[in-house]
Short mmCIF file of C-alpha atoms and ligand atoms in Angstrom, two decimals:
data_model
loop_
_atom_site.label_atom_id
_atom_site.label_comp_id
_atom_site.label_asym_id
_atom_site.label_seq_id
_atom_site.Cartn_x
_atom_site.Cartn_y
_atom_site.Cartn_z
CA PRO A 1 9.76 -16.09 18.62
CA ASN A 2 12.52 -13.70 17.44
CA ILE A 3 10.10 -11.92 15.15
CA GLU A 4 7.43 -11.62 17.86
CA ALA A 5 9.98 -10.25 20.33
CA ALA A 6 11.33 -7.67 17.86
CA LEU A 7 7.87 -6.38 17.01
CA ARG A 8 6.89 -6.29 20.67
CA ASP A 9 9.97 -4.18 21.37
CA ASP A 10 9.33 -1.79 18.48
CA LEU A 11 5.56 -1.37 18.59
CA GLY A 12 4.19 -3.45 21.48
CA LYS A 13 2.59 -5.47 18.70
CA PRO A 14 0.25 -8.22 19.98
CA ALA A 15 1.35 -11.72 18.89
CA VAL A 16 -1.84 -12.23 16.86
CA GLU A 17 -1.19 -9.01 14.94
CA VAL A 18 2.38 -10.15 14.28
CA LEU A 19 0.94 -13.32 12.82
CA THR A 20 -1.91 -11.82 10.76
CA GLY A 21 -0.36 -8.49 9.78
CA GLU A 22 3.28 -9.45 9.23
CA VAL A 23 4.24 -13.14 9.09
CA ALA A 24 1.16 -14.53 7.32
CA VAL A 25 1.28 -11.83 4.64
CA VAL A 26 4.93 -12.63 3.92
CA ALA A 27 4.28 -16.40 3.90
CA ARG A 28 1.34 -16.00 1.52
CA GLU A 29 3.39 -13.87 -0.87
CA ILE A 30 6.21 -16.44 -0.88
CA ALA A 31 3.74 -19.27 -1.54
CA ALA A 32 2.07 -17.33 -4.37
CA ALA A 33 5.41 -16.46 -5.99
CA ARG A 34 6.69 -20.05 -5.80
CA ARG A 35 3.47 -21.43 -7.24
CA MET A 36 3.07 -18.87 -10.00
CA LEU A 37 6.68 -18.22 -11.00
CA PRO A 38 6.71 -20.68 -13.93
CA ARG A 39 3.70 -18.87 -15.39
CA TRP A 40 4.92 -15.33 -14.64
CA THR A 41 8.36 -15.90 -16.17
CA LYS A 42 7.08 -17.57 -19.35
CA PRO A 43 7.55 -15.43 -22.49
CA ARG A 44 4.19 -14.37 -23.93
CA ARG A 45 3.61 -14.80 -27.68
CA VAL A 46 1.87 -11.90 -29.44
CA GLY A 47 0.54 -11.53 -32.98
CA VAL A 48 2.55 -10.09 -35.91
CA PRO A 49 0.98 -7.95 -38.68
CA LEU A 50 0.65 -9.71 -42.03
CA PHE A 51 3.21 -7.55 -43.85
CA LEU A 52 5.94 -8.72 -41.47
CA TRP A 53 5.23 -12.44 -41.88
CA PRO A 54 6.97 -14.82 -41.40
CA ALA A 55 8.09 -13.69 -37.94
CA LYS A 56 7.62 -14.50 -34.26
CA ALA A 57 6.97 -11.83 -31.61
CA GLN A 58 7.08 -12.31 -27.89
CA VAL A 59 7.25 -10.37 -24.65
CA VAL A 60 10.05 -11.64 -22.41
CA PRO A 61 10.31 -10.56 -18.75
CA GLU A 62 13.82 -9.79 -17.57
CA PRO A 63 15.15 -8.57 -14.21
CA LEU A 64 15.83 -4.86 -13.84
CA GLY A 65 19.16 -5.40 -12.06
CA VAL A 66 19.87 -4.09 -8.58
CA VAL A 67 16.92 -2.52 -6.79
CA LEU A 68 16.72 -0.46 -3.62
CA ILE A 69 13.90 -1.12 -1.14
CA ILE A 70 13.28 1.52 1.54
CA ALA A 71 10.83 0.48 4.25
CA PRO A 72 8.83 2.27 6.98
CA TRP A 73 8.39 1.32 10.64
CA ASN A 74 4.68 0.51 11.02
CA TYR A 75 4.79 -3.01 9.55
CA PRO A 76 8.57 -3.14 9.57
CA LEU A 77 8.88 -6.82 8.64
CA GLN A 78 6.13 -7.15 6.07
CA LEU A 79 6.80 -3.88 4.27
CA THR A 80 10.46 -4.85 3.87
CA LEU A 81 10.00 -8.49 2.89
CA VAL A 82 6.95 -8.36 0.60
CA PRO A 83 8.65 -6.02 -1.90
CA LEU A 84 11.83 -8.11 -1.54
CA ILE A 85 9.91 -11.27 -2.48
CA GLY A 86 8.76 -9.56 -5.69
CA ALA A 87 12.25 -8.26 -6.44
CA LEU A 88 13.84 -11.69 -6.01
CA ALA A 89 11.03 -13.53 -7.83
CA ALA A 90 11.68 -11.28 -10.82
CA GLY A 91 15.39 -12.16 -10.65
CA ASN A 92 16.89 -8.98 -9.19
CA CYS A 93 19.50 -8.32 -6.55
CA ALA A 94 18.37 -5.99 -3.80
CA VAL A 95 19.67 -3.51 -1.27
CA VAL A 96 17.24 -3.34 1.61
CA LYS A 97 16.98 -0.38 3.99
CA PRO A 98 14.67 -1.19 6.93
CA SER A 99 13.33 1.61 9.12
CA GLU A 100 15.56 2.93 11.87
CA LEU A 101 12.41 3.74 13.85
CA ALA A 102 11.74 0.01 14.32
CA PRO A 103 15.32 -0.79 15.47
CA ALA A 104 14.72 -4.31 16.80
CA THR A 105 13.15 -5.48 13.54
CA SER A 106 15.81 -3.66 11.53
CA ARG A 107 18.53 -5.49 13.51
CA LEU A 108 16.76 -8.82 13.09
CA LEU A 109 16.55 -8.36 9.31
CA ALA A 110 20.20 -7.27 9.10
CA GLU A 111 21.32 -10.33 11.05
CA GLN A 112 19.06 -12.97 9.60
CA LEU A 113 18.42 -12.12 5.95
CA PRO A 114 22.07 -12.78 4.95
CA GLN A 115 21.84 -16.15 6.71
CA TYR A 116 18.80 -17.24 4.73
CA ILE A 117 19.81 -15.63 1.45
CA ALA A 118 23.49 -16.43 1.51
CA ASP A 119 24.33 -15.95 -2.17
CA GLY A 120 24.97 -12.23 -1.76
CA SER A 121 21.94 -11.18 -3.79
CA VAL A 122 20.51 -9.23 -0.84
CA GLN A 123 22.35 -6.63 1.21
CA VAL A 124 20.77 -5.01 4.25
CA ILE A 125 21.91 -1.49 5.08
CA GLU A 126 20.69 -0.15 8.40
CA GLY A 127 20.32 3.53 9.16
CA GLY A 128 18.16 6.63 8.93
CA PRO A 129 17.90 9.66 6.62
CA GLU A 130 21.69 10.07 6.37
CA GLN A 131 22.34 6.50 5.20
CA THR A 132 19.26 6.56 2.96
CA THR A 133 20.42 9.80 1.35
CA ALA A 134 23.81 8.20 0.67
CA LEU A 135 22.12 5.15 -0.86
CA LEU A 136 19.88 7.37 -3.00
CA ALA A 137 22.97 8.96 -4.56
CA GLU A 138 23.84 5.58 -6.11
CA PRO A 139 22.51 4.54 -9.52
CA PHE A 140 19.95 1.76 -8.87
CA ASP A 141 17.78 0.09 -11.51
CA HIS A 142 14.59 0.66 -9.50
CA ILE A 143 13.70 2.24 -6.17
CA PHE A 144 10.79 0.91 -4.17
CA PHE A 145 9.88 3.33 -1.39
CA THR A 146 7.22 3.04 1.30
CA GLY A 147 6.77 6.01 3.59
CA ASN A 148 5.36 9.50 3.69
CA ALA A 149 4.96 11.87 0.77
CA ALA A 150 7.57 14.40 1.93
CA VAL A 151 10.31 11.75 1.83
CA GLY A 152 8.73 10.32 -1.33
CA ARG A 153 9.50 13.63 -3.06
CA LEU A 154 13.17 13.38 -2.00
CA VAL A 155 13.31 9.83 -3.32
CA MET A 156 11.81 10.82 -6.66
CA GLU A 157 14.16 13.78 -6.95
CA ALA A 158 17.23 11.61 -6.26
CA ALA A 159 15.96 8.95 -8.68
CA ALA A 160 15.51 11.55 -11.43
CA LYS A 161 19.25 12.22 -11.45
CA HIS A 162 19.89 8.66 -12.67
CA LEU A 163 16.57 8.29 -14.55
CA THR A 164 15.76 5.50 -12.12
CA PRO A 165 12.12 4.36 -12.13
CA VAL A 166 10.35 4.48 -8.77
CA THR A 167 7.47 2.86 -6.99
CA LEU A 168 6.12 5.11 -4.24
CA GLU A 169 3.84 3.57 -1.63
CA LEU A 170 2.65 6.65 0.26
CA GLY A 171 -0.08 7.50 2.73
CA GLY A 172 -2.79 10.06 3.26
CA LYS A 173 -6.28 10.14 4.68
CA CYS A 174 -8.43 7.07 3.98
CA PRO A 175 -12.13 7.90 4.29
CA CYS A 176 -14.76 5.49 5.55
CA LEU A 177 -18.37 6.08 4.46
CA VAL A 178 -21.25 4.71 6.55
CA ASP A 179 -24.72 4.69 5.02
CA VAL A 180 -28.09 4.53 6.82
CA LYS A 181 -29.39 1.02 6.29
CA VAL A 182 -26.51 -0.99 7.68
CA ASP A 183 -25.99 -3.46 10.49
CA LEU A 184 -24.36 -0.99 12.88
CA ASP A 185 -23.05 -3.70 15.22
CA LEU A 186 -21.19 -5.29 12.33
CA VAL A 187 -19.93 -1.91 11.10
CA ALA A 188 -18.69 -1.07 14.61
CA ARG A 189 -16.86 -4.40 14.95
CA ARG A 190 -15.12 -4.20 11.58
CA LEU A 191 -14.35 -0.50 11.90
CA THR A 192 -13.00 -0.76 15.46
CA TRP A 193 -10.79 -3.69 14.49
CA ALA A 194 -9.47 -1.98 11.33
CA LYS A 195 -8.84 1.38 13.00
CA PHE A 196 -7.19 0.24 16.22
CA TYR A 197 -5.20 -2.69 14.80
CA ASN A 198 -1.51 -1.77 15.36
CA ALA A 199 -2.84 1.22 17.39
CA GLY A 200 -4.02 2.93 14.22
CA GLN A 201 -0.56 2.98 12.65
CA THR A 202 -1.66 1.42 9.37
CA CYS A 203 -1.38 3.25 6.06
CA ILE A 204 -4.77 1.90 4.94
CA ALA A 205 -6.51 2.30 8.32
CA PRO A 206 -9.78 4.24 8.14
CA ASP A 207 -8.60 7.77 8.88
CA TYR A 208 -12.01 9.35 9.45
CA VAL A 209 -15.67 8.38 9.14
CA LEU A 210 -18.32 10.15 7.09
CA VAL A 211 -21.56 8.87 8.56
CA HIS A 212 -25.12 9.56 7.49
CA GLN A 213 -26.40 12.00 10.13
CA ALA A 214 -29.44 9.81 10.85
CA VAL A 215 -27.23 7.10 12.36
CA GLU A 216 -24.39 9.15 13.85
CA SER A 217 -25.32 8.79 17.51
CA ALA A 218 -26.25 5.11 17.10
CA LEU A 219 -22.87 4.44 15.49
CA LEU A 220 -21.02 6.31 18.24
CA GLU A 221 -22.83 4.22 20.86
CA ARG A 222 -21.90 0.96 19.07
CA LEU A 223 -18.27 2.02 18.61
CA LYS A 224 -17.90 2.83 22.31
CA ARG A 225 -19.39 -0.52 23.27
CA THR A 226 -17.20 -2.41 20.79
CA ILE A 227 -14.00 -0.75 22.01
CA THR A 228 -14.82 -1.88 25.55
CA ALA A 229 -15.69 -5.37 24.31
CA PHE A 230 -12.40 -5.64 22.39
CA TYR A 231 -9.93 -4.00 24.79
CA GLY A 232 -11.76 -4.07 28.15
CA PRO A 233 -12.84 -1.11 30.31
CA ASP A 234 -9.15 -0.12 30.66
CA PRO A 235 -7.27 -0.76 27.38
CA THR A 236 -3.91 -0.06 29.11
CA THR A 237 -4.20 -3.57 30.55
CA SER A 238 -5.15 -5.23 27.25
CA ARG A 239 -2.55 -7.50 25.69
CA ASP A 240 -4.27 -7.02 22.36
CA TYR A 241 -3.57 -3.33 21.90
CA GLY A 242 -0.30 -1.88 20.52
CA ARG A 243 1.76 1.19 21.42
CA ILE A 244 2.87 4.31 19.54
CA VAL A 245 6.20 3.81 17.83
CA ASN A 246 8.15 6.67 19.46
CA LEU A 247 7.82 9.88 21.45
CA ARG A 248 7.79 12.13 18.40
CA HIS A 249 4.65 10.44 17.08
CA PHE A 250 3.24 10.16 20.62
CA HIS A 251 3.54 13.95 21.09
CA ARG A 252 2.19 14.68 17.60
CA LEU A 253 -0.97 12.72 18.47
CA THR A 254 -1.43 13.85 22.09
CA ALA A 255 -1.09 17.51 21.03
CA TRP A 256 -4.24 16.94 18.97
CA LEU A 257 -6.05 15.54 22.00
CA ARG A 258 -5.39 18.68 24.04
CA GLY A 259 -7.92 20.73 22.11
CA GLY A 260 -9.07 22.15 18.82
CA ASN A 261 -9.91 18.76 17.40
CA GLY A 262 -13.49 18.31 18.51
CA GLU A 263 -15.11 16.67 21.47
CA VAL A 264 -13.70 13.38 22.80
CA VAL A 265 -16.52 10.82 22.88
CA CYS A 266 -14.39 7.99 24.23
CA GLY A 267 -10.73 7.42 25.05
CA GLY A 268 -8.47 10.47 25.04
CA HIS A 269 -6.22 9.10 27.76
CA ALA A 270 -2.47 8.80 27.12
CA ASP A 271 0.64 7.67 29.02
CA GLU A 272 4.02 8.93 27.90
CA ALA A 273 6.10 6.34 29.79
CA THR A 274 4.54 3.45 27.86
CA ARG A 275 3.68 5.46 24.69
CA TYR A 276 0.06 4.44 25.17
CA ILE A 277 -2.80 6.35 23.59
CA ALA A 278 -6.30 5.02 24.23
CA PRO A 279 -8.58 4.10 21.33
CA THR A 280 -10.14 7.51 20.87
CA ILE A 281 -13.22 8.77 19.06
CA VAL A 282 -13.89 12.46 18.44
CA ARG A 283 -16.93 14.27 17.06
CA ASN A 284 -17.97 17.85 16.28
CA VAL A 285 -14.57 18.41 14.73
CA PRO A 286 -13.96 21.84 13.08
CA ALA A 287 -13.38 21.42 9.33
CA ASN A 288 -9.88 22.90 9.53
CA ALA A 289 -8.74 20.88 12.57
CA PRO A 290 -5.49 18.90 12.08
CA VAL A 291 -7.28 15.55 12.57
CA LEU A 292 -9.34 16.40 9.47
CA THR A 293 -6.54 17.91 7.39
CA GLU A 294 -3.44 15.82 8.25
CA GLU A 295 -2.91 12.07 8.09
CA ILE A 296 -3.70 10.77 11.61
CA PHE A 297 -1.67 7.54 11.64
CA GLY A 298 -2.67 6.74 15.23
CA PRO A 299 -5.65 5.65 17.34
CA ILE A 300 -7.85 8.73 16.88
CA LEU A 301 -11.02 8.39 14.85
CA PRO A 302 -13.00 11.54 13.90
CA ILE A 303 -16.67 11.00 13.13
CA VAL A 304 -18.12 13.52 10.66
CA PRO A 305 -21.87 13.53 10.00
CA VAL A 306 -23.06 14.18 6.44
CA SER A 307 -26.57 14.89 5.15
CA ASP A 308 -26.45 11.94 2.73
CA MET A 309 -24.04 9.79 0.75
CA THR A 310 -23.95 12.25 -2.15
CA ALA A 311 -22.45 14.77 0.26
CA ALA A 312 -19.98 12.11 1.44
CA ILE A 313 -18.87 11.46 -2.15
CA GLU A 314 -18.48 15.20 -2.73
CA TYR A 315 -16.36 15.48 0.44
CA VAL A 316 -14.04 12.73 -0.79
CA ARG A 317 -13.87 14.10 -4.34
CA SER A 318 -12.85 17.55 -3.13
CA ARG A 319 -9.76 16.14 -1.36
CA PRO A 320 -6.55 14.42 -2.53
CA LYS A 321 -7.02 10.90 -3.91
CA PRO A 322 -6.68 8.50 -0.95
CA LEU A 323 -4.80 5.21 -0.69
CA ALA A 324 -7.99 3.38 0.28
CA LEU A 325 -11.68 4.12 0.57
CA TYR A 326 -14.22 2.17 2.60
CA LEU A 327 -17.96 2.04 2.19
CA PHE A 328 -20.39 0.38 4.56
CA SER A 329 -23.65 -0.02 2.66
CA ASN A 330 -25.76 -2.81 1.16
CA ASP A 331 -27.23 -0.49 -1.46
CA ARG A 332 -25.91 -1.87 -4.76
CA ALA A 333 -26.56 1.37 -6.64
CA LEU A 334 -24.58 3.34 -4.04
CA GLN A 335 -21.75 0.80 -4.11
CA ARG A 336 -21.49 1.18 -7.91
CA CYS A 337 -21.75 4.95 -7.64
CA VAL A 338 -18.92 5.21 -5.07
CA VAL A 339 -16.63 2.97 -7.15
CA ALA A 340 -17.40 4.96 -10.32
CA GLN A 341 -17.34 8.48 -8.91
CA THR A 342 -14.36 8.42 -6.58
CA SER A 343 -10.69 7.65 -7.18
CA SER A 344 -8.47 5.84 -4.66
CA GLY A 345 -5.79 3.15 -4.58
CA SER A 346 -8.38 0.59 -3.48
CA VAL A 347 -12.01 0.35 -2.39
CA VAL A 348 -13.41 -2.12 0.13
CA ILE A 349 -17.13 -2.48 0.55
CA ASN A 350 -18.42 -3.50 3.99
CA HIS A 351 -15.00 -4.05 5.53
CA ALA A 352 -11.66 -2.26 5.86
CA VAL A 353 -7.91 -2.94 5.69
CA VAL A 354 -8.33 -6.57 4.53
CA GLN A 355 -7.58 -5.80 0.86
CA GLY A 356 -3.88 -5.90 1.78
CA VAL A 357 -3.94 -9.67 2.26
CA VAL A 358 -5.36 -10.60 -1.14
CA PRO A 359 -2.23 -11.33 -3.23
CA ASN A 360 -4.15 -11.00 -6.50
CA LEU A 361 -5.23 -7.43 -5.74
CA PRO A 362 -2.49 -4.95 -6.71
CA PHE A 363 -1.65 -2.79 -3.70
CA GLY A 364 -0.78 0.85 -4.30
CA GLY A 365 -2.02 4.40 -4.38
CA VAL A 366 -2.99 6.91 -7.04
CA GLY A 367 -1.77 10.49 -7.38
CA PRO A 368 -0.62 11.80 -4.00
CA SER A 369 -1.19 8.40 -2.32
CA GLY A 370 1.38 6.67 -4.50
CA THR A 371 2.76 5.57 -7.84
CA GLY A 372 2.84 1.94 -8.94
CA ALA A 373 1.63 -1.17 -7.14
CA TYR A 374 2.78 -4.55 -5.83
CA HIS A 375 1.67 -7.86 -4.24
CA GLY A 376 1.50 -11.10 -6.20
CA LYS A 377 1.84 -10.71 -9.97
CA ALA A 378 1.87 -6.91 -9.60
CA SER A 379 5.16 -7.25 -7.64
CA PHE A 380 6.67 -9.36 -10.40
CA ASP A 381 5.58 -6.76 -12.97
CA THR A 382 6.97 -3.89 -10.89
CA PHE A 383 10.41 -5.47 -10.67
CA SER A 384 10.55 -6.72 -14.28
CA HIS A 385 11.27 -5.17 -17.62
CA TYR A 386 9.00 -6.60 -20.30
CA LYS A 387 11.30 -6.82 -23.28
CA SER A 388 9.81 -6.97 -26.76
CA VAL A 389 11.52 -9.55 -28.95
CA LEU A 390 10.79 -9.84 -32.67
CA ASN A 391 12.37 -12.71 -34.58
CA LYS A 392 12.07 -12.41 -38.37
CA ALA A 393 12.53 -15.48 -40.56
CA THR A 394 15.28 -15.31 -43.18
CA TRP A 395 13.88 -17.73 -45.77
CA PHE A 396 11.52 -15.13 -47.22
CA ASP A 397 12.20 -11.42 -47.83
CA LEU A 398 9.45 -9.27 -49.28
CA SER A 399 11.16 -6.63 -51.42
CA LEU A 400 8.09 -4.39 -51.61
CA ALA A 401 9.28 -2.00 -48.90
CA TYR A 402 12.74 -1.45 -50.32
CA PRO A 403 13.64 1.38 -52.72
CA PRO A 404 13.36 2.16 -55.50
CA TYR A 405 9.69 2.89 -54.70
CA ASP A 406 7.47 2.73 -57.78
CA ASP A 407 3.73 3.01 -58.31
CA ALA A 408 3.12 -0.73 -58.33
CA LYS A 409 4.89 -1.14 -54.98
CA ARG A 410 2.98 1.77 -53.54
CA LYS A 411 -0.31 0.23 -54.64
CA TRP A 412 0.52 -3.10 -52.99
CA LEU A 413 1.82 -1.48 -49.83
CA ARG A 414 -1.33 0.57 -49.48
CA ARG A 415 -3.31 -2.67 -49.42
CA LEU A 416 -0.95 -4.42 -47.04
CA VAL A 417 -0.39 -1.75 -44.40
P1 NAD B 501 9.11 7.92 6.45
O1 NAD B 501 8.88 8.47 5.09
O2 NAD B 501 9.45 8.82 7.57
O3 NAD B 501 10.26 6.82 6.42
C1 NAD B 501 10.34 5.83 5.42
C2 NAD B 501 11.79 5.52 5.13
O4 NAD B 501 12.43 6.69 4.63
C3 NAD B 501 12.60 5.06 6.33
O5 NAD B 501 13.35 3.93 5.96
C4 NAD B 501 13.47 6.25 6.64
O6 NAD B 501 14.74 5.86 7.13
C5 NAD B 501 13.63 6.94 5.32
N1 NAD B 501 13.76 8.39 5.48
C6 NAD B 501 13.14 9.19 6.38
N2 NAD B 501 13.49 10.49 6.22
C7 NAD B 501 14.35 10.52 5.18
C8 NAD B 501 15.07 11.57 4.51
N3 NAD B 501 14.97 12.84 4.90
N4 NAD B 501 15.83 11.24 3.47
C9 NAD B 501 15.95 9.96 3.06
N5 NAD B 501 15.30 8.93 3.67
C10 NAD B 501 14.52 9.19 4.70
O7 NAD B 501 7.80 7.11 6.71
P2 NAD B 501 7.39 6.44 8.05
O8 NAD B 501 7.14 7.49 9.08
O9 NAD B 501 8.32 5.31 8.37
O10 NAD B 501 5.99 5.78 7.63
C11 NAD B 501 4.79 6.47 7.76
C12 NAD B 501 4.25 6.92 6.45
O11 NAD B 501 4.33 5.88 5.49
C13 NAD B 501 2.80 7.30 6.51
O12 NAD B 501 2.56 8.44 5.71
C14 NAD B 501 2.10 6.08 5.92
O13 NAD B 501 0.83 6.35 5.40
C15 NAD B 501 3.06 5.65 4.90
N6 NAD B 501 2.93 4.22 4.64
C16 NAD B 501 2.47 3.82 3.41
C17 NAD B 501 2.32 2.49 3.17
C18 NAD B 501 1.84 1.98 1.84
O14 NAD B 501 1.90 0.78 1.63
N7 NAD B 501 1.38 2.82 0.94
C19 NAD B 501 2.63 1.56 4.15
C20 NAD B 501 3.09 2.02 5.36
C21 NAD B 501 3.25 3.34 5.59
#
C-alpha cells in the first residue's frame, strides 16, 4: 500500500501499472538472483596452454567495491531497486540516489531501504542535481546512471576524473514499424497499451510509428477505437491512465500540441491542474517537427507513412541508434532483415515494451542510447570484476624458457609455442 500511494502521488500511476511495471519486475529480479547466485558466483575453470602445464586457470568474480546508482523518475522504484539488486548480488556496497522528481517514492526508499538492509551496505542520498554533482565528485568503483543523455555526459565526465567505469542507461526515440499484412486490431491493442502505459513516460515506449502507407488510415481508425476501449470516451475519468510527472514536462509536451507538429487525429486535450494530457495521435507531421526530432517521453504518438519497409529501415538507419525497435510483421524474411540491418539496444517483434520483464535478456542501449546493460546475469556481470587467476604447480619447472637461450631451446620452444 505504501508503494502504491507513493507512485500515485508522483505519477498518478494506476495500481495495476505499479504491480506490473514496478513491483513485479523487482520481485522477479530478486527471485532470479537468489536462485542463480550459486551459479553466477562460482569460479569458472578455463584451459591452459600446454607449455604452461601443470597449472590451473580460472575466472573468479569479485565485487567492485562501492557503487553509485543514480535513478530517474519515470519508474522511480524499479529503476532504483533493479540495479541495486545486481549490485548487492555481486557483493558490493551501494549509494543510491533516487530521483527528486518523484519525491514520494524517493522518501519511501530513503525511509524503508535502511530498515530492510540494516547492515549499512546501502545508503540512500536524496536530492537533485546539486547533491548528485557532489556525489559524482567522490571516487566510486562504478557508477550506474539512468536518465537522459545530457546528464549522462556529465556523469561520464565526472567518472573520467577517477577512471570510474560507468553504465549509462539513456533514452532516445524508439521506432515502431508496422508492415502491411498484419492483424491491425492486435497491433492497435499492443501499441496503444505500450505507448500509453505510464502516460507514455517509458524509456522504451514506442516513440513514433512508421507504417506502410497502404494501411495508415486503417491503423489510425483502429488506434482511435482502441484508445476509447481502453480509457473510455473521456480518459480524464479513467483510473487506468497516469499523469505527467511535473509542470515542466507538462508544458514541454503541451507546447508541441499547440501547433507545428502535425494534425491531431485523436486526443490533444490537456489539463494543467491535474497534469493530464490525453492519449494523443498526430499525423502529417513535418519532418523537422520536434515530435519527430526530440524524444517525446509522453502520450503523443506521431504516425509517419512510408512507401514500404525498406524505406522504414532506411529511416531508422539514418538516425541515432535507438534503445528499442519494434516491428509488427509476420513476414519472416522482413523480421530477419530488420534484425540484421538495424542497430538498437533491443528488438521486439509483434509487441512492444515487454522485453524489459525478461530477466535473461540484457537491458541496455547502444551508442547514444546507452553503454552497458543489466537485468539478471547481465546485472551481476555489470557489478563484478572478473579476475583472472593462474595457479602454477611447483613440482615441475620447465627450464626451456630461461636464459641462456641456445639453438636447441629455440627449436623446442618453436614447437611448443
Ligand atoms: P535526468 O537525466 O533528468 O535525471 C536522472 C538523474 O540525474 C536524477 O536522479 C537527477 O537527480 C540527476 N540529475 C539531473 N540533472 C543533473 C545534473 N545537472 N547533474 C547531476 N545529476 C543530475 O533523467 P529523467 O528526466 O529523470 O529521466 C528521463 C530520461 O531518462 C529520458 O531520456 C529517458 O529515456 C531516460 N530513461 C532511460 C531508461 C533506460 O533504462 N535506458 C529508463 C528510464 C528513463
